[in-house]
PDB file of C-alpha atoms in Angstrom:
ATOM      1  CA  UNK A  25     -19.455 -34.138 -29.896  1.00  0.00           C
ATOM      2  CA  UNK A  26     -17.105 -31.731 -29.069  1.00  0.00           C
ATOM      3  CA  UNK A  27     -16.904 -29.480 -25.333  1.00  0.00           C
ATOM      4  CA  UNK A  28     -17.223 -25.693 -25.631  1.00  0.00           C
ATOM      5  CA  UNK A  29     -15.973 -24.530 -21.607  1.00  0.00           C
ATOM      6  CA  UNK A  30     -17.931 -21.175 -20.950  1.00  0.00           C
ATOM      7  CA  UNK A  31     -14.357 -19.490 -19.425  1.00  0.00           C
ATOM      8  CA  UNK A  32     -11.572 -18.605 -20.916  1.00  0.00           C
ATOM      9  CA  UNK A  33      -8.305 -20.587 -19.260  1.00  0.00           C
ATOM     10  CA  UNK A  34      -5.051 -18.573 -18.096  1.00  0.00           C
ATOM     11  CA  UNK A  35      -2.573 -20.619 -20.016  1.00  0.00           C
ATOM     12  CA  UNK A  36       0.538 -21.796 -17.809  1.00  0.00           C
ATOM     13  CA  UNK A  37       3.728 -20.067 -17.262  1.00  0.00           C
ATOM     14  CA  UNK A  38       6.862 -21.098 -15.282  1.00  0.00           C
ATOM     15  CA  UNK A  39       7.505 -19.743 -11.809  1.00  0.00           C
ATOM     16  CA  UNK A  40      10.551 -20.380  -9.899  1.00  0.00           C
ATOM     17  CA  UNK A  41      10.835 -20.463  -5.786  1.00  0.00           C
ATOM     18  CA  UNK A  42      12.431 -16.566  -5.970  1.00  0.00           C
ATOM     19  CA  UNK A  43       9.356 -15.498  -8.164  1.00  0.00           C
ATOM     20  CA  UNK A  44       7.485 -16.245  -4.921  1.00  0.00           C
ATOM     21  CA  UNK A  45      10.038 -15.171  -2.764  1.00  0.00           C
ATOM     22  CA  UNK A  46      10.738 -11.815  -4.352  1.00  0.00           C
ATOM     23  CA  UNK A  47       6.781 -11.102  -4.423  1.00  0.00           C
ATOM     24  CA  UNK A  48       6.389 -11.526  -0.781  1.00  0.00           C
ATOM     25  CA  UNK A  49       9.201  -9.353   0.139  1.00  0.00           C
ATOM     26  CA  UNK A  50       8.127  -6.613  -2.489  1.00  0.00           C
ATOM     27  CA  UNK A  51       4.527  -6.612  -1.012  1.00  0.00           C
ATOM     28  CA  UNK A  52       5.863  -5.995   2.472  1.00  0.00           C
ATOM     29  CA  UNK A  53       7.730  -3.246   1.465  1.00  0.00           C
ATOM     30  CA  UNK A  54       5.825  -1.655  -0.768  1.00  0.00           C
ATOM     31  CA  UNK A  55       2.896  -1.604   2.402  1.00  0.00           C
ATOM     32  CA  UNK A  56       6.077  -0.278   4.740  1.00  0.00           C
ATOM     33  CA  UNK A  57       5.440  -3.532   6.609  1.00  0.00           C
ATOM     34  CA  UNK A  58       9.145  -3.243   6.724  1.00  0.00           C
ATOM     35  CA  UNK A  59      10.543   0.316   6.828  1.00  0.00           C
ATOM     36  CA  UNK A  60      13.587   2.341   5.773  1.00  0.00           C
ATOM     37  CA  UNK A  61      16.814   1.090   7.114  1.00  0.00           C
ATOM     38  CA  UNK A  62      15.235  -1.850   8.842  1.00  0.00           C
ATOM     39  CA  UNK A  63      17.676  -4.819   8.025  1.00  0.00           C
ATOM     40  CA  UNK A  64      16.227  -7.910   6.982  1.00  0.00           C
ATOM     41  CA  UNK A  65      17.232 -11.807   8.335  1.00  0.00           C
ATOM     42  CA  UNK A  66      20.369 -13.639   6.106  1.00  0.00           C
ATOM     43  CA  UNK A  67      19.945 -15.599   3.803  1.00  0.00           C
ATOM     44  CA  UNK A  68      19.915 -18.134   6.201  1.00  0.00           C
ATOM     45  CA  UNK A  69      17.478 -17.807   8.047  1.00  0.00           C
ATOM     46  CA  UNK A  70      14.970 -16.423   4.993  1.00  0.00           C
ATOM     47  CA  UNK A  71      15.931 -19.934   3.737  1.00  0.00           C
ATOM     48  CA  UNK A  72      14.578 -21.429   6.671  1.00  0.00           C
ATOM     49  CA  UNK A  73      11.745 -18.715   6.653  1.00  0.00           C
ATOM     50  CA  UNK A  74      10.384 -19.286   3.074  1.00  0.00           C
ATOM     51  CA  UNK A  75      11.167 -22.771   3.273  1.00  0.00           C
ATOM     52  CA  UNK A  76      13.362 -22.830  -0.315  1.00  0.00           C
ATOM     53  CA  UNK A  77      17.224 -22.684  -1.098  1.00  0.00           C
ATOM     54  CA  UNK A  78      19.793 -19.962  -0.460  1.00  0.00           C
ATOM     55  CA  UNK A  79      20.367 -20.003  -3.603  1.00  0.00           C
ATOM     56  CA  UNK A  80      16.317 -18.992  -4.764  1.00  0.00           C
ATOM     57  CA  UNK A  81      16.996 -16.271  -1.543  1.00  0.00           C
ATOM     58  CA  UNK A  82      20.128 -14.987  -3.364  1.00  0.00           C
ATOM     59  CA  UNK A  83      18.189 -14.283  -7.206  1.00  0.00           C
ATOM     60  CA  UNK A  84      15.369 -12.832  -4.942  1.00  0.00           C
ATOM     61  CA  UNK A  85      17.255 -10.291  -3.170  1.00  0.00           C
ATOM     62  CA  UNK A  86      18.930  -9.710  -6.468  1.00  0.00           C
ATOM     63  CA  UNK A  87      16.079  -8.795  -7.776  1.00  0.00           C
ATOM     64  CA  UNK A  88      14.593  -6.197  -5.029  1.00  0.00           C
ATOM     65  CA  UNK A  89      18.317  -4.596  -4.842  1.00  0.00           C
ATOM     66  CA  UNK A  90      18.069  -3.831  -8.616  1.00  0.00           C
ATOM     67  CA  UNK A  91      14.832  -2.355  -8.511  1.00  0.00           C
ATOM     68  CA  UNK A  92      16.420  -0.117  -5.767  1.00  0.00           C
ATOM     69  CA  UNK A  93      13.998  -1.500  -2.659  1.00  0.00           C
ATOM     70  CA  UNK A  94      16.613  -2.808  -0.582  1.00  0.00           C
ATOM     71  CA  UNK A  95      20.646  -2.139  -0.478  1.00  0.00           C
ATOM     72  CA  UNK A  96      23.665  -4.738   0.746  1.00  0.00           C
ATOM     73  CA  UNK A  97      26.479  -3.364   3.172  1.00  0.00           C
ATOM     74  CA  UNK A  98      29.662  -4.800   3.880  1.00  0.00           C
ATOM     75  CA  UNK A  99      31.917  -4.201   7.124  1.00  0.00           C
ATOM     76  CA  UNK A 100      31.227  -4.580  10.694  1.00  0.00           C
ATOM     77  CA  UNK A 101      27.526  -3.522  11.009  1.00  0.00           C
ATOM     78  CA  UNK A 102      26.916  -4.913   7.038  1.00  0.00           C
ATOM     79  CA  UNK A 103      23.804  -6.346   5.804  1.00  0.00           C
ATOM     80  CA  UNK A 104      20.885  -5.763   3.732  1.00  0.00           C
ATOM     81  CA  UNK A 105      18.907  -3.536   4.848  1.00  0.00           C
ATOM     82  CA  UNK A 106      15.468  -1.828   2.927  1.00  0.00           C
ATOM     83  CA  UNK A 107      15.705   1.301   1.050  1.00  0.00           C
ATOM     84  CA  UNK A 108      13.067   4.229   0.991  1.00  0.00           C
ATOM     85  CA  UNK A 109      10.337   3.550  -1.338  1.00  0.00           C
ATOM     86  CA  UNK A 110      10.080   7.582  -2.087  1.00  0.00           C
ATOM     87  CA  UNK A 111      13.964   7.913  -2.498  1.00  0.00           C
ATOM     88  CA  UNK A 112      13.277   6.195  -6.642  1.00  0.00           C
ATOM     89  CA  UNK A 113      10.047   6.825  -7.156  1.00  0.00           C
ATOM     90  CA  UNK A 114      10.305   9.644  -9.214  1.00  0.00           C
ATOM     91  CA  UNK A 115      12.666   7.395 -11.765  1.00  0.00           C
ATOM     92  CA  UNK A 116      10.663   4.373 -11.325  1.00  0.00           C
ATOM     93  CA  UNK A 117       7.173   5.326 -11.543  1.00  0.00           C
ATOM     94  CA  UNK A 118       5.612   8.635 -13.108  1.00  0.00           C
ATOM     95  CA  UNK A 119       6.341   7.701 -16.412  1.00  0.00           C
ATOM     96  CA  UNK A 120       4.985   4.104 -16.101  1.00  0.00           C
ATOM     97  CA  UNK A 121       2.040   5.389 -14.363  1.00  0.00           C
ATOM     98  CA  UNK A 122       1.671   7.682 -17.056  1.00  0.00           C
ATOM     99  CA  UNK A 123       1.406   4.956 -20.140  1.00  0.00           C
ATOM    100  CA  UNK A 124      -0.558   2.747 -18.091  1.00  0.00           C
ATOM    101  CA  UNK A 125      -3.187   4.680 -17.022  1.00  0.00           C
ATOM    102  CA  UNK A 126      -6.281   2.907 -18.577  1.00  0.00           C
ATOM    103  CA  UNK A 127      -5.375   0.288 -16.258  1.00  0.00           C
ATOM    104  CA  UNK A 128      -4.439   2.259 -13.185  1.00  0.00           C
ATOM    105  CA  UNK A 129      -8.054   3.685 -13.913  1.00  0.00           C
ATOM    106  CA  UNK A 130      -9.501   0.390 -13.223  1.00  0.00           C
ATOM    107  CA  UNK A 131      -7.949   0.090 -10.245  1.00  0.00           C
ATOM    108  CA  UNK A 132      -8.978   3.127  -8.642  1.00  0.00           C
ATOM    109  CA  UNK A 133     -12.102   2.235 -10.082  1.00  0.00           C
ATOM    110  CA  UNK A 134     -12.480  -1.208  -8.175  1.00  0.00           C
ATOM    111  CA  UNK A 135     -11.084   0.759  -5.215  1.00  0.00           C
ATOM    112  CA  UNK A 136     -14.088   3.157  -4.981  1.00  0.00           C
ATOM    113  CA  UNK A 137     -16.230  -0.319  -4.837  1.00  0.00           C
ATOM    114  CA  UNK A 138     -14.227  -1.954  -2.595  1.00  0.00           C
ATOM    115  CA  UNK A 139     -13.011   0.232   0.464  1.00  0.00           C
ATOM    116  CA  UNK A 140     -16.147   2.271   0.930  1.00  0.00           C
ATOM    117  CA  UNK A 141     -18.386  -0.661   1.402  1.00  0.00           C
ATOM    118  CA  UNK A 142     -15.481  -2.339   3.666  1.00  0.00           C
ATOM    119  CA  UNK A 143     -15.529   0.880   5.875  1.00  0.00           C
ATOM    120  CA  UNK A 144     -19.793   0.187   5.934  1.00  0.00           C
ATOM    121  CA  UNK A 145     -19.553  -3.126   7.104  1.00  0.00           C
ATOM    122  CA  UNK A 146     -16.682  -2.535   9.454  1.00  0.00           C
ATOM    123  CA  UNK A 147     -18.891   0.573  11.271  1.00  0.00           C
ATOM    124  CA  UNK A 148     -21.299  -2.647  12.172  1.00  0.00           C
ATOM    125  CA  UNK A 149     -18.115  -4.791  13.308  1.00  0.00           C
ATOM    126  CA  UNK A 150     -15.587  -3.347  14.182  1.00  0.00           C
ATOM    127  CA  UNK A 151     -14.680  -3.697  17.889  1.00  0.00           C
ATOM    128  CA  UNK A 152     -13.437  -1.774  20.721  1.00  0.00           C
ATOM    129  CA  UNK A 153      -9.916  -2.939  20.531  1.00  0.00           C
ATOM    130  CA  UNK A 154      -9.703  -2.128  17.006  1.00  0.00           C
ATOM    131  CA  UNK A 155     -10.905   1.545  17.018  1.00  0.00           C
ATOM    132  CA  UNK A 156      -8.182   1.952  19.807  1.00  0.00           C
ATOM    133  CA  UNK A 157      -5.828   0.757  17.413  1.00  0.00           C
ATOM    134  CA  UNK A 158      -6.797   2.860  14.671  1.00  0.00           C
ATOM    135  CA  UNK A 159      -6.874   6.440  17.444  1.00  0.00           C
ATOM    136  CA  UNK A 160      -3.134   4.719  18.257  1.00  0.00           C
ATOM    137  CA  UNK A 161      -2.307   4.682  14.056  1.00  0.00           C
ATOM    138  CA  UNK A 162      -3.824   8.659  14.020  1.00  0.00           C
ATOM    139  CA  UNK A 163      -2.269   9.911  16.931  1.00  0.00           C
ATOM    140  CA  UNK A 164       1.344   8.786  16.141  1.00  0.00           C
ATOM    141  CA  UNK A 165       1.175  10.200  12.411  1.00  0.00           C
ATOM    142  CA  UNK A 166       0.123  13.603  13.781  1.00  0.00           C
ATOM    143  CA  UNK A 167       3.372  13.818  16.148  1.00  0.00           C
ATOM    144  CA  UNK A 168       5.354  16.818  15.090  1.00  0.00           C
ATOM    145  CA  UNK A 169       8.451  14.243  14.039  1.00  0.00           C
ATOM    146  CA  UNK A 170       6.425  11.957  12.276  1.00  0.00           C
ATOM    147  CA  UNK A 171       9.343  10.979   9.202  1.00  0.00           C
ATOM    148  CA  UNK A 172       7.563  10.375   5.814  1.00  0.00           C
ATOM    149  CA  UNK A 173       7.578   6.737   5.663  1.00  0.00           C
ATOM    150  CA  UNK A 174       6.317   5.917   8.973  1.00  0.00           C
ATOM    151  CA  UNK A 175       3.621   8.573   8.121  1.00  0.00           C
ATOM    152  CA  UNK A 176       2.656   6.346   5.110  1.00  0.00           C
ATOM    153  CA  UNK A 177       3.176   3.015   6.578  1.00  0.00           C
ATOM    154  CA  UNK A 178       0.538   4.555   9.220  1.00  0.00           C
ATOM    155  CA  UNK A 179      -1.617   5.498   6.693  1.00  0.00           C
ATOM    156  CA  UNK A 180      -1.375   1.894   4.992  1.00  0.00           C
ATOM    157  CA  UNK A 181      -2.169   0.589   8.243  1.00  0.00           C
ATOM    158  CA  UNK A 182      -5.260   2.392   9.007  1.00  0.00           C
ATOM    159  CA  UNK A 183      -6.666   1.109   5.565  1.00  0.00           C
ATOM    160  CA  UNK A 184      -5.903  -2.342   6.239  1.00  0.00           C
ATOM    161  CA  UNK A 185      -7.126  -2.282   9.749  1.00  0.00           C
ATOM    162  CA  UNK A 186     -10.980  -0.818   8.676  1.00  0.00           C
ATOM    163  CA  UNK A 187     -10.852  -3.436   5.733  1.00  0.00           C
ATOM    164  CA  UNK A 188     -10.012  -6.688   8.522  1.00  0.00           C
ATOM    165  CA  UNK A 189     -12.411  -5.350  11.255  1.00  0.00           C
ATOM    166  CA  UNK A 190     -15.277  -5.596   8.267  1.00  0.00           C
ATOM    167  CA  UNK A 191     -14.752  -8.860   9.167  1.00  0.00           C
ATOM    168  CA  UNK A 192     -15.314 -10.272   6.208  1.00  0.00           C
ATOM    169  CA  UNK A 193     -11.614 -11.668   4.776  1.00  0.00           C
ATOM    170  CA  UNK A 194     -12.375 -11.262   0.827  1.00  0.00           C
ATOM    171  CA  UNK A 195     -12.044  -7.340   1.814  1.00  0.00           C
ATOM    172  CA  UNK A 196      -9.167  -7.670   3.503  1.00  0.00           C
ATOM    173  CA  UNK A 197      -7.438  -9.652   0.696  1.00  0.00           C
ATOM    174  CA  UNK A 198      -8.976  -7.360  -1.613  1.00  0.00           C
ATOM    175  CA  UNK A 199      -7.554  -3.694   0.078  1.00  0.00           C
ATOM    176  CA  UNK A 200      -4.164  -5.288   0.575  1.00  0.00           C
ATOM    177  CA  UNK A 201      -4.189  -5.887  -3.160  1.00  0.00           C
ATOM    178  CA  UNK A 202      -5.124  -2.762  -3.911  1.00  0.00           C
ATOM    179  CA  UNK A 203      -2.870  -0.791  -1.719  1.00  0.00           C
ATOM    180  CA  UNK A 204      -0.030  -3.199  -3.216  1.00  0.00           C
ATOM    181  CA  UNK A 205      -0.514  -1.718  -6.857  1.00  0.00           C
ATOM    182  CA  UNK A 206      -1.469   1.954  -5.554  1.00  0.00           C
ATOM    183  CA  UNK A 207       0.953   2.254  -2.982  1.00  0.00           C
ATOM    184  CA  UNK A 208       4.002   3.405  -5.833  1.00  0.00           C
ATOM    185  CA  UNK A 209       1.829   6.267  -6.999  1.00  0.00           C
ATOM    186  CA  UNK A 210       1.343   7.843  -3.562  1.00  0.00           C
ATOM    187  CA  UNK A 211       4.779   7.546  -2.912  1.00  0.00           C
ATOM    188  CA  UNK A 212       5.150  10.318  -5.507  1.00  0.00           C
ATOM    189  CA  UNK A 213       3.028  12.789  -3.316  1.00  0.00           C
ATOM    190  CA  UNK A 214       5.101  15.106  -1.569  1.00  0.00           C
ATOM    191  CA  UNK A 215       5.045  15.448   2.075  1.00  0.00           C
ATOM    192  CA  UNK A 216       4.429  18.418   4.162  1.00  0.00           C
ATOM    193  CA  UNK A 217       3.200  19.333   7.684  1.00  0.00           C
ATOM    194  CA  UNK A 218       0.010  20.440   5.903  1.00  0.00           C
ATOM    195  CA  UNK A 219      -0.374  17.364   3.509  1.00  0.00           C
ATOM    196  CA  UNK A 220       0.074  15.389   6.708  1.00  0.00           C
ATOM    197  CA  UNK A 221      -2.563  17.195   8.892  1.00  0.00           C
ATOM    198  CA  UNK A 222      -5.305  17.562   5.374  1.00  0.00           C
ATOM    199  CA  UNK A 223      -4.894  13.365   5.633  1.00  0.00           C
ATOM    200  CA  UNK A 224      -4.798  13.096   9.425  1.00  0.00           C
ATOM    201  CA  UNK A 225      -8.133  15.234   9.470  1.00  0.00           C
ATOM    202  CA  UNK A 226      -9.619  13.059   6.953  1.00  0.00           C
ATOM    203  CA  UNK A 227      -8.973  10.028   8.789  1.00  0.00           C
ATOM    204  CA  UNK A 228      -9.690  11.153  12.250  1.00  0.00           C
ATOM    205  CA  UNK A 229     -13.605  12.321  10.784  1.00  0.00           C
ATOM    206  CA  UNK A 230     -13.765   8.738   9.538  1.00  0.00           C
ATOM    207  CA  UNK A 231     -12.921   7.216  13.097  1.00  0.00           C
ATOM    208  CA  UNK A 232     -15.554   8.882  14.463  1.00  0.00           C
ATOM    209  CA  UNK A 233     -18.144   8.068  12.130  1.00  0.00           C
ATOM    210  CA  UNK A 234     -17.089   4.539  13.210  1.00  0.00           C
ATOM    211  CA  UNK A 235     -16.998   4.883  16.544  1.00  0.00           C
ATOM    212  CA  UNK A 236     -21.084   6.009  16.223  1.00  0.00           C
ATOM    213  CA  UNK A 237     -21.478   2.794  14.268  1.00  0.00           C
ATOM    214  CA  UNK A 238     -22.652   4.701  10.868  1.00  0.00           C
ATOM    215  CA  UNK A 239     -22.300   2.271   8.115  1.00  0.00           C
ATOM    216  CA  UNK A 240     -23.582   5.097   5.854  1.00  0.00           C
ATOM    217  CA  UNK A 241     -21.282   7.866   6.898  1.00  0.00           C
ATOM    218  CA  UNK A 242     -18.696   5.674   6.718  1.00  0.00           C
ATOM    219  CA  UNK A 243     -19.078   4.267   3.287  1.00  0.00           C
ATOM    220  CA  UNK A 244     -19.494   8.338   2.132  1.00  0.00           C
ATOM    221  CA  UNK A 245     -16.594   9.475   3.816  1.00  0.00           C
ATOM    222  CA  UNK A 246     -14.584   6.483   2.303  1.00  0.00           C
ATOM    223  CA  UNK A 247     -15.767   7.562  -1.085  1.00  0.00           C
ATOM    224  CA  UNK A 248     -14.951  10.793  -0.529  1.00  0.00           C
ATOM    225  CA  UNK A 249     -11.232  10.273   0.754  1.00  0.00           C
ATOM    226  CA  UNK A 250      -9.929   8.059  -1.954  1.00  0.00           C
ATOM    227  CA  UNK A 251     -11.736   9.983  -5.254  1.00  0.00           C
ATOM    228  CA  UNK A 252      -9.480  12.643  -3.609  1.00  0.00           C
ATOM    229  CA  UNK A 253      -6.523  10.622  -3.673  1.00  0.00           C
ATOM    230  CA  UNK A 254      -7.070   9.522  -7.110  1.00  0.00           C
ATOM    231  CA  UNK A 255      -7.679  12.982  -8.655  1.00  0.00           C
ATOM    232  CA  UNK A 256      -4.159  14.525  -6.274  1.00  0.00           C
ATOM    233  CA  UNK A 257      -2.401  11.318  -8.007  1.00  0.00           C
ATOM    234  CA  UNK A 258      -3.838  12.139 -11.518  1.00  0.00           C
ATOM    235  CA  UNK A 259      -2.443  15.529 -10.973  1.00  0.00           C
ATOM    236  CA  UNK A 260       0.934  14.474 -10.025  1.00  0.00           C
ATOM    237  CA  UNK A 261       1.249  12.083 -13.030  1.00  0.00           C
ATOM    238  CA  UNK A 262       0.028  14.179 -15.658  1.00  0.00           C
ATOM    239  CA  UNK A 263       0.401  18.259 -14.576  1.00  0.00           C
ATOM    240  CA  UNK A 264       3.664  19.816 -14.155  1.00  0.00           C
ATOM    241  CA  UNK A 265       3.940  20.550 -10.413  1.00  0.00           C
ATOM    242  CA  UNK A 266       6.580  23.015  -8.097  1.00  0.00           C
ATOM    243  CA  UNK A 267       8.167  20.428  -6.035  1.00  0.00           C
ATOM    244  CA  UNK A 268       6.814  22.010  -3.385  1.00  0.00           C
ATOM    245  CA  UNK A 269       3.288  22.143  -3.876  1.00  0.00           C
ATOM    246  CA  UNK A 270       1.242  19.957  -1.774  1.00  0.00           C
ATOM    247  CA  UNK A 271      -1.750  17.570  -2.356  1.00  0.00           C
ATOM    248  CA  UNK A 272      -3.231  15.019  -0.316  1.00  0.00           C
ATOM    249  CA  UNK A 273      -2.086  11.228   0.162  1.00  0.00           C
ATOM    250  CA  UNK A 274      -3.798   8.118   1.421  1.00  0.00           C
TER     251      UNK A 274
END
């Protein structure tokens, strides 16, 4: 008698050591966890770091330099060193964004699910320590020299930081996925004093709904601030915009 399995089975493809390598670094910089000019370890020590060859290191640097996230630099103070994100994304992403957007509809979709209820459940949780951290994250991205990508590695930050003091670690897994995949779009918003202040503001209301402990303000407000960000990025990808014009990131 034969066995009918209820799910359908992922069938198996090959993945080398610099697959895994390559992802790991790409996340981080893709969340700014490592910023513009920053230079990362040899391949040496990310050997010893990831645990694999120098050789899987090598193909995996390779492979971020050629899709323009990190640069190598000879002479005296020579490295490799990380590229900004915004400085390609023009080339790199608008157009993809553009044919795929059934599926980057999904993901703003699973978004609107996920990071509201995360901001309900951290209004309940989060601690003392944390919402000084977050005040810390809004009061260094409203400083009148605030450079773009420390401005959205601060904004990254924020999100992550109400998603881990839910306190539940399937939300945290979950946001840092998300801002993974949505992270390339924003970096197509343009930045401005006035984009930067429109986002501050937004956060800063949210902080204080959390400091009162309002699960339901907070889930509203989170709702609120990303269908925002999903429409400004809709209007990016699709609209003809002055390069000038400003709309809202996060």
């Amino acid at each position: 008698m034969p066995t009918y399995f209820p799910q359908q089975f992922e069938k198996v493809s090959p993945k080398k050591v610099s697959d895994f390598i390559f992802e790991q670094l790409e996340e981080a910089i893709i969340l700014k966890e490592l910023l513009p000019e920053e230079q990362l370890p040899n391949e040496r020590e990310l050997a010893v770091m990831f645990n694999a060859s120098r050789l899987a290191v090598r193909e995996a640097l390779a492979r971020l330099e050629e899709e323009g996230l990190i640069e190598k630099r000879v002479g005296a103070r020579g490295g490799t060193f990380i590229l900004p994100l915004t400085l390609h994304s023009h080339r790199r992403h608008r157009d993809q964004i553009a044919a795929d957007w059934e599926q980057w509809s999904k993901v703003f979709e699973y978004r609107l699910i996920i990071e509201p209820e995360a901001a309900c459940l951290a209004a309940q949780r989060i601690s003392e320590a944390e919402l000084r951290q977050l005040q810390q994250y809004l009061d260094m991205s409203i400083e009148a020299d605030c450079p773009r990508e420390l401005f959205r590695s601060l904004d990254v930050k924020f999100h992550l930081s109400i998603a881990r003091a839910s306190g539940n670690v399937y939300f945290e897994k979950a946001v840092r996925s998300i801002r993974t995949k949505i992270n390339p779009a924003l970096d197509l918003m343009p930045y401005s004093n006035e984009v930067r202040v429109r986002n501050s503001d937004s956060h800063f209301e949210l902080l204080r709904v959390l400091h009162e402990r309002d699960g339901v303000q907070s889930r509203e407000l989170m709702k609120r601030h990303i269908e925002q960000a999903a429409s400004a990025i809709h209007r990016r990808v699709f609209e003809e915009r002055p390069a000038d014009e400003e709309v809202p990131e996060s």
